[in-house]
Structure formats: structure tokens, C-alpha cells
């Protein structure tokens, strides 16, 4: 189903369970390559990117089986170091297999990775860090060939806290000789989840959750049973959608500790937010208050939720200003929102001004990337009349069943 049909104007009510984290599942699945035994990864979301990662692991020789409680991965028979071209082109997260395969096989051949077109997302930082660890890279007809005769620890300083580069360094570092000291590491919860999985397998990593990681390499890793944490971006999408539509929602198992910047923004927008062992409860204001928002690396406000805030503030009280500091193409939904009667002006390629209107009207919209697509669904819920969102293959890369979840909250949403 490539389109979603939304009959808007309904306040969201009820409760919904938050799925497992996409951004944690993918590097953890990649990390199973380093374990020559079976591991069970629980709470993996059934989304397109996870299915693609499973296919990639199978193509490399892993035994991978979906079970009722998770994904069992046996990498004892890994026999290839070259990833299928089509899978790599379509999934940016395949890049985290670079560090894992270097650690496991000392060699890897892969296409330049694909994914959503939300910015340049250069991989130079990944390559430079791995070169410092003894990896050589050769360009071969659009592919990257990486190999290492001796993977060793290094002292690495990142100029920007890149999540992907941090994950690749960690994955290579646990298999390298000696210690790797990483300064300027990304602090995102997904990095901490990857480190927690590796520690449970027997790795020794210090400084988890901080900007300085020390990875003591060369330890044997064992299979384990690990549960992926809940998805903070999915939880934030539903929380913000509630603020946009009105009503009240309980987000079961939402990771409150990882969402402090989102909860602070929700409070500034006028929502009442309560947390408990069950999850996060949000009660929406009549109309959201205007907000000044700047995205930033964790623990700042996540770039992956900027588009949803933009959509919600199209019906806000007053003028909101939103500045994007991570990806330069995050405002691709502006033209689609204008079709609905939204008043949004781009002050610069990285800053938008949103003047709230009382009413949005349904329209035919096109999703062009994952998080922007989810934001358009939220806008459709807020609008009067019927909205069609095409290009939903992007959305299914990160949301297990966004239509089902919103229907559980009383929305009128269908895949067509």
C-alpha cells in the first residue's frame, strides 16, 4: 500500500504501545556479525529497514529467523564480505555494517549507501576514523573496498558527534587490538543501546552515554538475549500529533528519560505531560502555543521530530520559528503543507517561520522522506476533510503500522 487516506478533524484519545527503536535495532543487528554464536534480539520493529537488514545479514551467511519474541541471529557461518548492491542503495543504515564487517572479516565491499534524501550526509568522517585504525579504502567503479591487515586501536576525535561514525568506530573498536579512545562521540540513546548490547556480549566499553568512549578491544564476544528499547522518535511523533489534533493519549512504554527535550517542547506548546511506569500521558491544549525551536545532537531536540513540530505549529497560536542545524533538506514538506492552507515561510534554507492558522484543509500530498512523511500524516489528522499521502514506502521504513496506531487512538486512517 503506497498511500494513506486520512479523514481529519478527530481528536486523538486512548492509548497505544510504542514499538521498538529503529535506530537502535539496525546497528545492534549489524553487531551480531561480531558474535560467532546465536543472539536473540527482542522488540525489533517489523519495519522495512529491519527487513532489509535481515536480508543483508542472510546474504552474508548469517542464519536469521523471526520468532514471536524477536529475531534470532546466528553469524557463526558468515562467508561473504560483499553486500548486495540493491540493498545498500536503499538503506543508509547499511553503512553500520562497514565497521562490523571490518571487525569480523577484515574486508568489505559495498556501494555508497542510500536512504532518505534529507541532506548530503557525507561518509568522510566514517572513513577517516577507520583509516586511523588501520583500514585502507579503495574506490572501485562506484563501490568502496575496505580492508585491514591489522585492525588496531587509535585515539580519534570527531569534529561533529556523528551517530553513524560513532557506531562504526565502536563496532570496529571492540574487535581491534588495543584500546580505542573516541573523543566527541555521539551521545544518542541508540549509541548507548549498541554499547549495552556489546557489553552484554562481553565487550569492555567505558564512558557509555558520554562524549568520550574508551573501547578495550580484542575480547571474545558471546551470544546473548537483548531487548531493544522503545522508539523515542515514534513516541514523539504520536505525542506531537496529539498536541496538533487535541485530546489525550497514553504512550505505553515510551522512553521518558530519552525524551526530555521533546517533553520540554511539548510543555512550551501548552500540553500537560505526566510520566509514570506505564509510559507518557499527554493532554493537548486547545491550540498549541507558538514555539522557538532549534534542533541539536542529543540531548538537544532531535532533528527527526522537527518536521512533526512544523506540521503541528501550522495550527498554532502566533508565530513559531524553527531552525534546523543537522540536515539541510528537512524543510521539504513546506510546499505540501501550503497545499493545506498553512502559512510557512523559509527565512533561509535552515530556518522556517510558521504563522498558525485556525483551519487546515485536506489535500493530496506526497511524502519524500521518512520523518517528513509521518509529519504529513499528522497534518492530515489535523485538517478538515480528506487527505491522501502518497509515497508511504518512506514512512514504512520507520513506523511499524502508523495507520493502525492512529486508529487505536480514534483516528480515521486507512492504507489504500
mmCIF file of N, CA and C in Angstrom, residues 2 10 14 23 36 43 50 72-73 86 88 118 149 164 196 199 230 233 259 280 319 329 359 398 404:
data_model
loop_
_atom_site.group_PDB
_atom_site.id
_atom_site.type_symbol
_atom_site.label_atom_id
_atom_site.label_comp_id
_atom_site.label_asym_id
_atom_site.label_seq_id
_atom_site.Cartn_x
_atom_site.Cartn_y
_atom_site.Cartn_z
ATOM 1 N N UNK A 2 0.792 2.061 -1.050
ATOM 2 C CA UNK A 2 1.693 3.201 -1.169
ATOM 3 C C UNK A 2 1.066 4.510 -0.714
ATOM 4 N N UNK A 10 -10.478 14.689 13.943
ATOM 5 C CA UNK A 10 -10.789 13.923 15.145
ATOM 6 C C UNK A 10 -9.685 14.107 16.186
ATOM 7 N N UNK A 14 -7.077 7.830 23.917
ATOM 8 C CA UNK A 14 -6.817 6.419 24.216
ATOM 9 C C UNK A 14 -5.355 6.149 24.498
ATOM 10 N N UNK A 23 16.334 3.019 15.181
ATOM 11 C CA UNK A 23 17.717 3.481 15.155
ATOM 12 C C UNK A 23 18.615 2.703 16.112
ATOM 13 N N UNK A 36 30.119 -14.983 17.234
ATOM 14 C CA UNK A 36 30.127 -16.251 16.490
ATOM 15 C C UNK A 36 29.198 -17.283 17.122
ATOM 16 N N UNK A 43 12.087 -7.269 20.622
ATOM 17 C CA UNK A 43 11.431 -5.970 20.436
ATOM 18 C C UNK A 43 11.909 -5.227 19.196
ATOM 19 N N UNK A 50 14.319 -2.827 8.943
ATOM 20 C CA UNK A 50 14.740 -4.032 9.656
ATOM 21 C C UNK A 50 14.685 -5.245 8.729
ATOM 22 N N UNK A 72 16.256 -14.072 15.957
ATOM 23 C CA UNK A 72 17.411 -14.894 16.310
ATOM 24 C C UNK A 72 18.432 -14.814 15.178
ATOM 25 N N UNK A 73 19.664 -14.457 15.523
ATOM 26 C CA UNK A 73 20.731 -14.307 14.528
ATOM 27 C C UNK A 73 21.900 -15.200 14.907
ATOM 28 N N UNK A 86 21.697 -3.626 -4.420
ATOM 29 C CA UNK A 86 20.357 -3.035 -4.317
ATOM 30 C C UNK A 86 20.007 -2.705 -2.866
ATOM 31 N N UNK A 88 22.023 -2.023 -0.313
ATOM 32 C CA UNK A 88 22.823 -0.929 0.224
ATOM 33 C C UNK A 88 22.319 0.407 -0.297
ATOM 34 N N UNK A 118 17.727 13.813 2.756
ATOM 35 C CA UNK A 118 17.461 14.946 3.645
ATOM 36 C C UNK A 118 18.715 15.769 3.859
ATOM 37 N N UNK A 149 44.948 -5.333 7.283
ATOM 38 C CA UNK A 149 45.803 -6.454 7.679
ATOM 39 C C UNK A 149 45.887 -6.562 9.198
ATOM 40 N N UNK A 164 26.350 7.723 13.193
ATOM 41 C CA UNK A 164 26.839 6.618 12.373
ATOM 42 C C UNK A 164 28.330 6.392 12.518
ATOM 43 N N UNK A 196 25.421 -1.178 25.100
ATOM 44 C CA UNK A 196 24.850 -2.090 26.100
ATOM 45 C C UNK A 196 24.768 -3.509 25.549
ATOM 46 N N UNK A 199 28.334 -4.869 25.477
ATOM 47 C CA UNK A 199 28.772 -5.178 26.841
ATOM 48 C C UNK A 199 28.146 -6.473 27.337
ATOM 49 N N UNK A 230 12.342 1.113 23.526
ATOM 50 C CA UNK A 230 11.255 1.690 22.738
ATOM 51 C C UNK A 230 11.762 2.861 21.893
ATOM 52 N N UNK A 233 11.494 8.346 18.760
ATOM 53 C CA UNK A 233 11.009 9.173 17.657
ATOM 54 C C UNK A 233 9.554 8.834 17.336
ATOM 55 N N UNK A 259 13.564 11.365 26.295
ATOM 56 C CA UNK A 259 12.714 12.314 25.579
ATOM 57 C C UNK A 259 12.574 13.653 26.296
ATOM 58 N N UNK A 280 4.057 7.637 28.997
ATOM 59 C CA UNK A 280 3.877 9.090 28.995
ATOM 60 C C UNK A 280 2.425 9.408 28.656
ATOM 61 N N UNK A 319 3.286 33.011 16.017
ATOM 62 C CA UNK A 319 4.309 32.705 15.020
ATOM 63 C C UNK A 319 5.427 31.888 15.670
ATOM 64 N N UNK A 329 18.082 19.641 4.238
ATOM 65 C CA UNK A 329 16.875 19.457 3.420
ATOM 66 C C UNK A 329 15.657 19.021 4.231
ATOM 67 N N UNK A 359 -7.544 26.833 10.581
ATOM 68 C CA UNK A 359 -8.035 25.641 9.895
ATOM 69 C C UNK A 359 -7.078 25.210 8.793
ATOM 70 N N UNK A 398 10.216 3.329 8.921
ATOM 71 C CA UNK A 398 10.450 3.623 10.324
ATOM 72 C C UNK A 398 9.279 3.391 11.261
ATOM 73 N N UNK A 404 -2.526 1.799 11.838
ATOM 74 C CA UNK A 404 -3.111 1.037 12.939
ATOM 75 C C UNK A 404 -2.988 1.785 14.258
#
